[in-house]
Coordinates of N, CA and C and ligand atoms in Angstrom, one line a residue:
M1419 N 103.3 95.3 136.1 CA 105.1 94.5 136.4 C 106.0 94.9 135.3
L1420 N 107.0 94.8 135.8 CA 108.2 95.2 135.1 C 108.5 93.6 134.3
K1421 N 108.9 93.8 132.8 CA 109.6 93.0 132.2 C 110.7 92.9 131.8
D1422 N 111.2 91.7 131.7 CA 112.6 91.7 130.9 C 112.7 91.9 129.1
W1423 N 113.6 92.8 128.3 CA 113.1 92.4 127.4 C 114.1 90.9 126.9
S1424 N 112.8 90.6 125.9 CA 113.5 89.9 125.5 C 113.5 89.2 123.6
D1425 N 114.1 89.2 123.0 CA 114.2 88.8 122.0 C 113.1 87.9 120.5
V1426 N 111.9 87.5 121.5 CA 111.0 87.8 120.8 C 110.5 88.9 119.9
Y1427 N 110.7 89.6 120.8 CA 110.2 91.5 120.4 C 111.3 91.9 119.1
L1428 N 112.4 91.1 119.0 CA 113.1 92.3 117.7 C 112.1 91.8 116.5
I1429 N 112.5 93.1 115.8 CA 111.8 92.8 114.2 C 112.3 92.6 113.3
G1430 N 114.6 92.7 113.3 CA 114.8 92.5 112.4 C 115.6 93.4 111.5
V1431 N 115.4 94.4 112.2 CA 116.0 95.8 111.9 C 117.0 96.0 113.0
P1432 N 118.3 96.3 112.6 CA 119.2 96.1 113.9 C 118.9 97.8 115.1
E1433 N 119.1 98.7 114.2 CA 119.2 99.9 114.5 C 117.9 100.5 115.8
I1434 N 116.6 100.0 115.2 CA 115.7 100.0 115.6 C 115.5 98.4 116.3
D1435 N 115.6 97.2 116.7 CA 115.7 96.9 117.8 C 116.6 97.3 118.8
Q1436 N 117.2 97.8 118.5 CA 118.6 98.7 118.9 C 118.3 99.9 120.1
Q1437 N 117.4 100.4 119.2 CA 115.6 101.5 119.9 C 115.3 100.7 120.9
H1438 N 114.3 100.2 120.7 CA 113.2 99.2 120.9 C 114.0 98.5 122.8
Q1439 N 114.7 98.5 122.9 CA 115.5 98.2 124.0 C 115.8 98.9 125.3
G1440 N 116.3 100.3 124.2 CA 116.6 101.4 125.0 C 115.3 101.9 125.4
F1441 N 114.3 101.8 124.7 CA 112.8 102.3 124.7 C 112.6 101.5 126.4
F1442 N 112.3 100.5 126.3 CA 112.3 99.2 127.8 C 113.2 100.3 129.0
A1443 N 114.3 100.4 128.8 CA 115.0 101.0 129.9 C 114.4 102.3 130.4
A1444 N 114.1 103.0 129.1 CA 113.2 104.5 129.4 C 112.1 104.1 130.2
S1445 N 111.9 103.0 130.1 CA 109.9 102.8 130.4 C 110.3 102.2 132.0
H1446 N 111.5 101.4 132.0 CA 111.9 101.0 133.4 C 112.0 102.1 134.3
R1447 N 112.9 103.1 133.6 CA 113.6 104.2 134.8 C 112.2 105.1 135.1
L1448 N 111.5 105.4 134.1 CA 110.4 106.0 134.5 C 109.2 105.6 135.8
Y1449 N 109.3 104.3 135.6 CA 107.8 103.2 136.9 C 109.4 103.6 137.7
E1450 N 110.5 103.1 138.0 CA 111.1 103.2 139.5 C 111.2 104.9 139.4
G1451 N 111.6 105.9 138.2 CA 111.4 107.7 139.1 C 110.1 107.1 139.7
I1452 N 109.0 107.5 139.4 CA 107.8 107.6 140.0 C 107.6 106.8 141.4
L1453 N 108.0 105.7 141.8 CA 107.9 105.4 142.6 C 109.1 105.6 143.4
D1454 N 109.8 105.8 143.4 CA 111.0 106.9 144.3 C 110.3 108.1 144.9
L1455 N 109.6 107.7 145.6 CA 108.7 108.7 146.7 C 109.3 109.4 147.1
E1456 N 110.0 108.9 147.8 CA 111.9 110.4 148.6 C 112.0 110.8 147.4
G1457 N 112.2 110.9 146.6 CA 112.5 112.0 145.6 C 112.2 112.2 144.6
K1458 N 110.9 113.4 145.0 CA 109.6 113.3 143.8 C 111.0 113.8 142.3
A1459 N 111.2 114.6 142.5 CA 112.5 115.3 142.0 C 113.2 114.3 140.5
A1460 N 112.7 113.1 141.2 CA 113.2 112.2 139.7 C 112.4 111.7 138.5
V1461 N 111.1 112.8 138.8 CA 109.7 112.0 138.1 C 110.0 113.2 136.9
G1462 N 109.9 114.1 137.1 CA 109.8 115.2 135.9 C 111.2 114.7 135.1
P1463 N 112.3 114.5 135.1 CA 113.6 113.8 134.4 C 112.8 112.9 133.9
A1464 N 112.8 112.2 134.1 CA 112.5 110.5 134.4 C 111.3 110.4 132.7
I1465 N 110.0 111.7 133.1 CA 109.1 111.6 131.8 C 109.8 112.4 130.8
A1466 N 110.7 113.4 130.8 CA 111.4 114.0 129.8 C 112.5 113.1 129.1
F1467 N 113.0 112.1 129.4 CA 114.1 111.3 129.1 C 113.0 110.3 128.7
M1468 N 112.0 109.7 128.8 CA 110.5 109.0 127.9 C 110.6 109.8 126.8
R1469 N 110.3 110.8 127.1 CA 109.7 111.7 126.1 C 110.9 111.9 124.9
T1470 N 111.8 112.1 125.2 CA 113.1 112.1 123.8 C 113.1 111.5 123.4
Y1471 N 113.5 110.2 124.4 CA 113.8 108.8 123.8 C 112.5 108.4 122.6
A1472 N 111.8 108.5 122.8 CA 110.6 108.4 122.1 C 110.4 109.0 120.7
E1473 N 111.0 110.0 120.9 CA 110.8 111.3 119.6 C 112.1 110.5 118.8
E1474 N 113.3 110.4 119.5 CA 114.4 109.8 118.5 C 114.1 108.7 117.9
H1475 N 113.4 108.0 118.8 CA 113.0 106.4 118.4 C 111.6 106.5 117.1
F1476 N 110.8 107.2 117.1 CA 109.9 107.6 116.4 C 110.2 107.8 115.3
R1477 N 111.0 108.9 115.2 CA 111.9 109.8 113.8 C 112.6 108.9 113.5
T1478 N 113.6 107.8 113.9 CA 114.6 106.6 113.0 C 113.6 105.8 112.4
E1479 N 112.2 105.2 112.9 CA 111.2 104.7 112.8 C 110.3 105.2 111.6
E1480 N 110.0 106.4 111.7 CA 109.2 107.1 110.4 C 109.9 107.2 109.1
A1481 N 111.5 107.6 109.5 CA 112.4 107.8 108.3 C 112.6 106.5 107.5
F1482 N 112.8 105.1 108.6 CA 112.8 104.0 107.5 C 111.3 103.6 106.7
M1483 N 110.8 104.2 107.1 CA 109.3 104.1 106.8 C 108.8 104.1 105.3
R1484 N 109.6 105.8 105.3 CA 109.6 106.7 104.0 C 110.2 105.8 103.1
L1485 N 111.4 105.8 104.0 CA 112.3 105.2 102.7 C 112.2 103.5 102.2
H1486 N 110.9 103.3 103.0 CA 110.9 101.9 102.0 C 109.1 101.8 101.7
A1487 N 108.7 103.5 101.1 CA 107.8 103.6 101.2 C 106.3 102.7 101.6
Y1488 N 106.6 102.7 102.8 CA 105.8 101.9 103.3 C 104.2 102.0 103.6
P1489 N 103.4 101.3 102.9 CA 101.9 102.4 103.0 C 101.1 102.3 103.7
G1490 N 101.3 102.0 105.2 CA 100.7 102.0 106.7 C 101.4 102.8 107.7
L1491 N 102.2 103.8 106.4 CA 102.7 104.9 107.1 C 102.1 106.0 108.2
K1492 N 100.7 106.6 107.6 CA 99.9 107.3 108.1 C 99.1 107.3 109.2
D1493 N 99.1 105.8 109.7 CA 98.1 105.2 110.6 C 99.5 104.5 111.8
H1494 N 100.9 104.6 111.3 CA 101.3 104.5 112.4 C 101.9 105.7 112.5
L1495 N 102.1 106.6 112.2 CA 102.0 108.0 112.8 C 101.3 108.7 113.7
Y1496 N 99.7 108.1 113.6 CA 98.4 108.1 114.3 C 98.6 107.4 115.6
Q1497 N 99.6 106.3 115.6 CA 99.9 105.6 116.8 C 100.8 106.0 117.9
H1498 N 101.9 107.3 117.1 CA 103.3 107.6 117.5 C 102.5 108.8 118.3
A1499 N 101.7 109.4 117.8 CA 100.9 110.5 118.5 C 100.3 110.5 119.6
A1500 N 99.6 109.3 119.6 CA 98.5 108.5 120.7 C 99.3 108.0 121.6
F1501 N 100.8 108.1 121.6 CA 101.3 107.8 122.6 C 102.0 109.2 123.3
F1502 N 102.3 110.0 122.5 CA 102.9 111.3 123.5 C 101.1 112.1 124.1
R1503 N 100.0 111.3 123.5 CA 99.5 112.2 124.3 C 98.9 111.5 125.5
R1504 N 99.2 110.3 125.8 CA 98.7 109.3 127.2 C 100.0 110.2 127.9
L1505 N 101.3 109.7 127.1 CA 102.4 110.3 128.1 C 102.0 111.5 128.5
G1506 N 101.3 112.9 128.0 CA 101.3 114.3 128.3 C 99.7 114.2 129.6
E1507 N 99.3 113.1 129.2 CA 97.7 112.8 130.3 C 98.7 112.4 131.5
L1508 N 99.9 111.6 131.3 CA 100.5 110.8 132.6 C 101.0 112.2 133.3
E1509 N 101.8 112.9 133.0 CA 102.3 114.0 133.4 C 101.6 114.6 134.2
N1510 N 100.3 115.5 133.3 CA 99.9 116.2 134.1 C 99.2 115.2 135.2
D1511 N 98.1 114.3 135.5 CA 98.3 114.0 136.6 C 99.5 113.6 137.5
L1512 N 100.7 113.1 137.3 CA 101.4 113.3 138.1 C 101.6 114.5 139.2
M1513 N 101.4 115.7 138.1 CA 101.6 117.5 138.8 C 101.0 117.3 139.6
I1514 N 99.6 117.2 139.5 CA 97.9 117.1 139.8 C 98.5 116.3 141.2
F1515 N 98.5 115.0 141.3 CA 98.2 114.1 142.3 C 99.4 113.9 143.0
G1516 N 100.2 113.9 142.6 CA 101.8 113.4 142.8 C 101.7 111.7 142.2
P1517 N 103.4 111.2 143.0 CA 103.7 109.9 142.2 C 102.6 109.1 143.5
S1518 N 102.3 108.2 143.0 CA 102.0 106.9 143.1 C 102.3 105.4 143.1
Q1519 N 101.8 104.3 143.1 CA 101.9 103.1 142.8 C 100.7 102.9 141.8
R1520 N 100.2 103.5 141.8 CA 98.8 103.8 140.6 C 99.0 104.2 139.1
L1521 N 100.0 105.8 139.6 CA 100.3 106.3 137.9 C 101.6 105.7 137.8
A1522 N 102.5 105.0 138.5 CA 103.4 103.9 138.5 C 103.0 103.0 137.3
D1523 N 102.3 102.3 137.6 CA 101.7 100.8 136.7 C 100.9 101.7 135.5
R1524 N 100.4 103.0 135.8 CA 100.1 103.5 134.5 C 100.9 104.0 133.8
A1525 N 102.2 104.1 134.0 CA 103.2 104.6 133.6 C 103.7 103.5 132.4
L1526 N 104.1 102.1 133.2 CA 104.4 101.2 132.3 C 103.2 100.5 131.6
D1527 N 102.0 100.5 131.6 CA 101.2 100.8 130.7 C 100.8 100.8 129.5
I1528 N 101.8 102.3 130.0 CA 101.3 103.2 128.6 C 103.1 103.3 128.0
T1529 N 103.7 102.8 128.3 CA 105.0 102.8 127.8 C 106.0 101.4 127.3
Q1530 N 106.2 100.4 128.7 CA 106.3 98.9 128.4 C 105.4 98.0 127.3
D1531 N 104.4 98.4 128.0 CA 103.4 97.2 127.5 C 102.8 97.5 126.3
W1532 N 103.0 98.9 126.5 CA 102.2 99.7 124.8 C 103.6 98.8 124.1
L1533 N 104.8 99.6 124.0 CA 105.9 98.7 123.2 C 105.7 98.0 122.8
I1534 N 105.5 96.6 123.8 CA 105.6 95.2 123.4 C 104.3 95.2 122.5
D1535 N 103.0 95.6 122.4 CA 102.0 95.4 121.7 C 102.4 96.2 120.4
H1536 N 102.5 97.1 120.4 CA 103.3 98.1 118.7 C 104.0 97.8 118.2
I1537 N 105.2 97.1 118.8 CA 105.9 96.2 118.1 C 105.6 95.0 117.1
A1538 N 104.4 94.0 118.2 CA 103.4 92.8 117.5 C 103.2 93.6 116.4
D1539 N 102.1 94.4 116.8 CA 100.8 94.7 115.9 C 101.3 95.6 114.6
E1540 N 102.0 96.7 114.9 CA 102.6 97.5 114.3 C 103.9 97.8 113.6
D1541 N 104.9 97.6 114.2 CA 106.7 97.3 113.8 C 107.0 96.0 113.0
M1542 N 106.0 95.0 113.7 CA 106.4 93.8 112.4 C 105.9 94.2 111.2
L1543 N 104.8 94.8 110.4 CA 104.3 94.8 110.0 C 105.2 95.8 108.4
Y1544 N 105.8 96.8 109.0 CA 106.7 97.6 107.9 C 107.8 96.7 107.9
A1545 N 108.3 95.8 108.9 CA 109.4 94.9 108.7 C 109.1 93.8 107.2
L1546 N 107.7 93.3 107.9 CA 107.2 92.5 107.0 C 107.3 93.0 105.5
H1547 N 107.2 94.2 105.3 CA 106.8 95.3 104.5 C 108.2 95.6 103.0
V1548 N 109.5 95.3 104.2 CA 110.6 95.9 103.9 C 111.4 94.0 103.3
K1549 N 110.7 93.5 104.4 CA 111.1 91.7 104.0 C 110.9 91.8 102.8
D1550 N 109.5 91.7 102.5 CA 109.1 91.4 101.2 C 108.9 92.3 100.1
G1551 N 109.7 93.6 100.1 CA 109.8 94.0 99.3 C 110.9 93.7 98.6
A1552 N 112.2 93.4 99.6 CA 114.0 93.0 99.2 C 113.7 91.3 98.6
R1553 N 112.9 90.5 99.4 CA 112.5 89.4 98.3 C 112.0 89.5 96.5
K1554 N 111.3 90.5 96.7 CA 110.5 90.3 95.4 C 111.7 90.9 94.5
L1555 N 112.3 91.7 94.6 CA 114.0 92.0 93.9 C 114.8 91.0 93.4
Q1556 N 114.8 90.1 94.3 CA 115.7 89.0 94.1 C 115.3 88.1 93.6
D1557 N 113.8 87.9 93.1 CA 113.2 87.2 92.6 C 113.4 87.4 90.9
Ligands
FE2_2587 FE1 106.6 102.8 115.8

């Protein structure tokens, strides 16, 4: 199910929050590209756009985590790598079986729904780590 962006997903780091909204938009574009059965040509570019967007976004997050010496970096990198693995599997299935509602739903699951869980379970942790560090400096 397509979900609207909500401010409950904000982690309090403006650049990353803005990218998370863009990630949502890329996810919706991918979903709609797959369902646009008239224009199968839309799928390849929508996957490519999603991949490029995710690469840029993860690069920003990873630089931010390194800058703040976030101890959970390694686990977080693993999550990002797993995202690309699933996106690659989806791309393969789209090439083999062609676009369908089932694959569009799976695309939403591994991009939009993944992002919602990833923000709550992983991104919030580095945001808290940075806020904690800032508070300790003030004390
Ligand atoms: Fe992340």
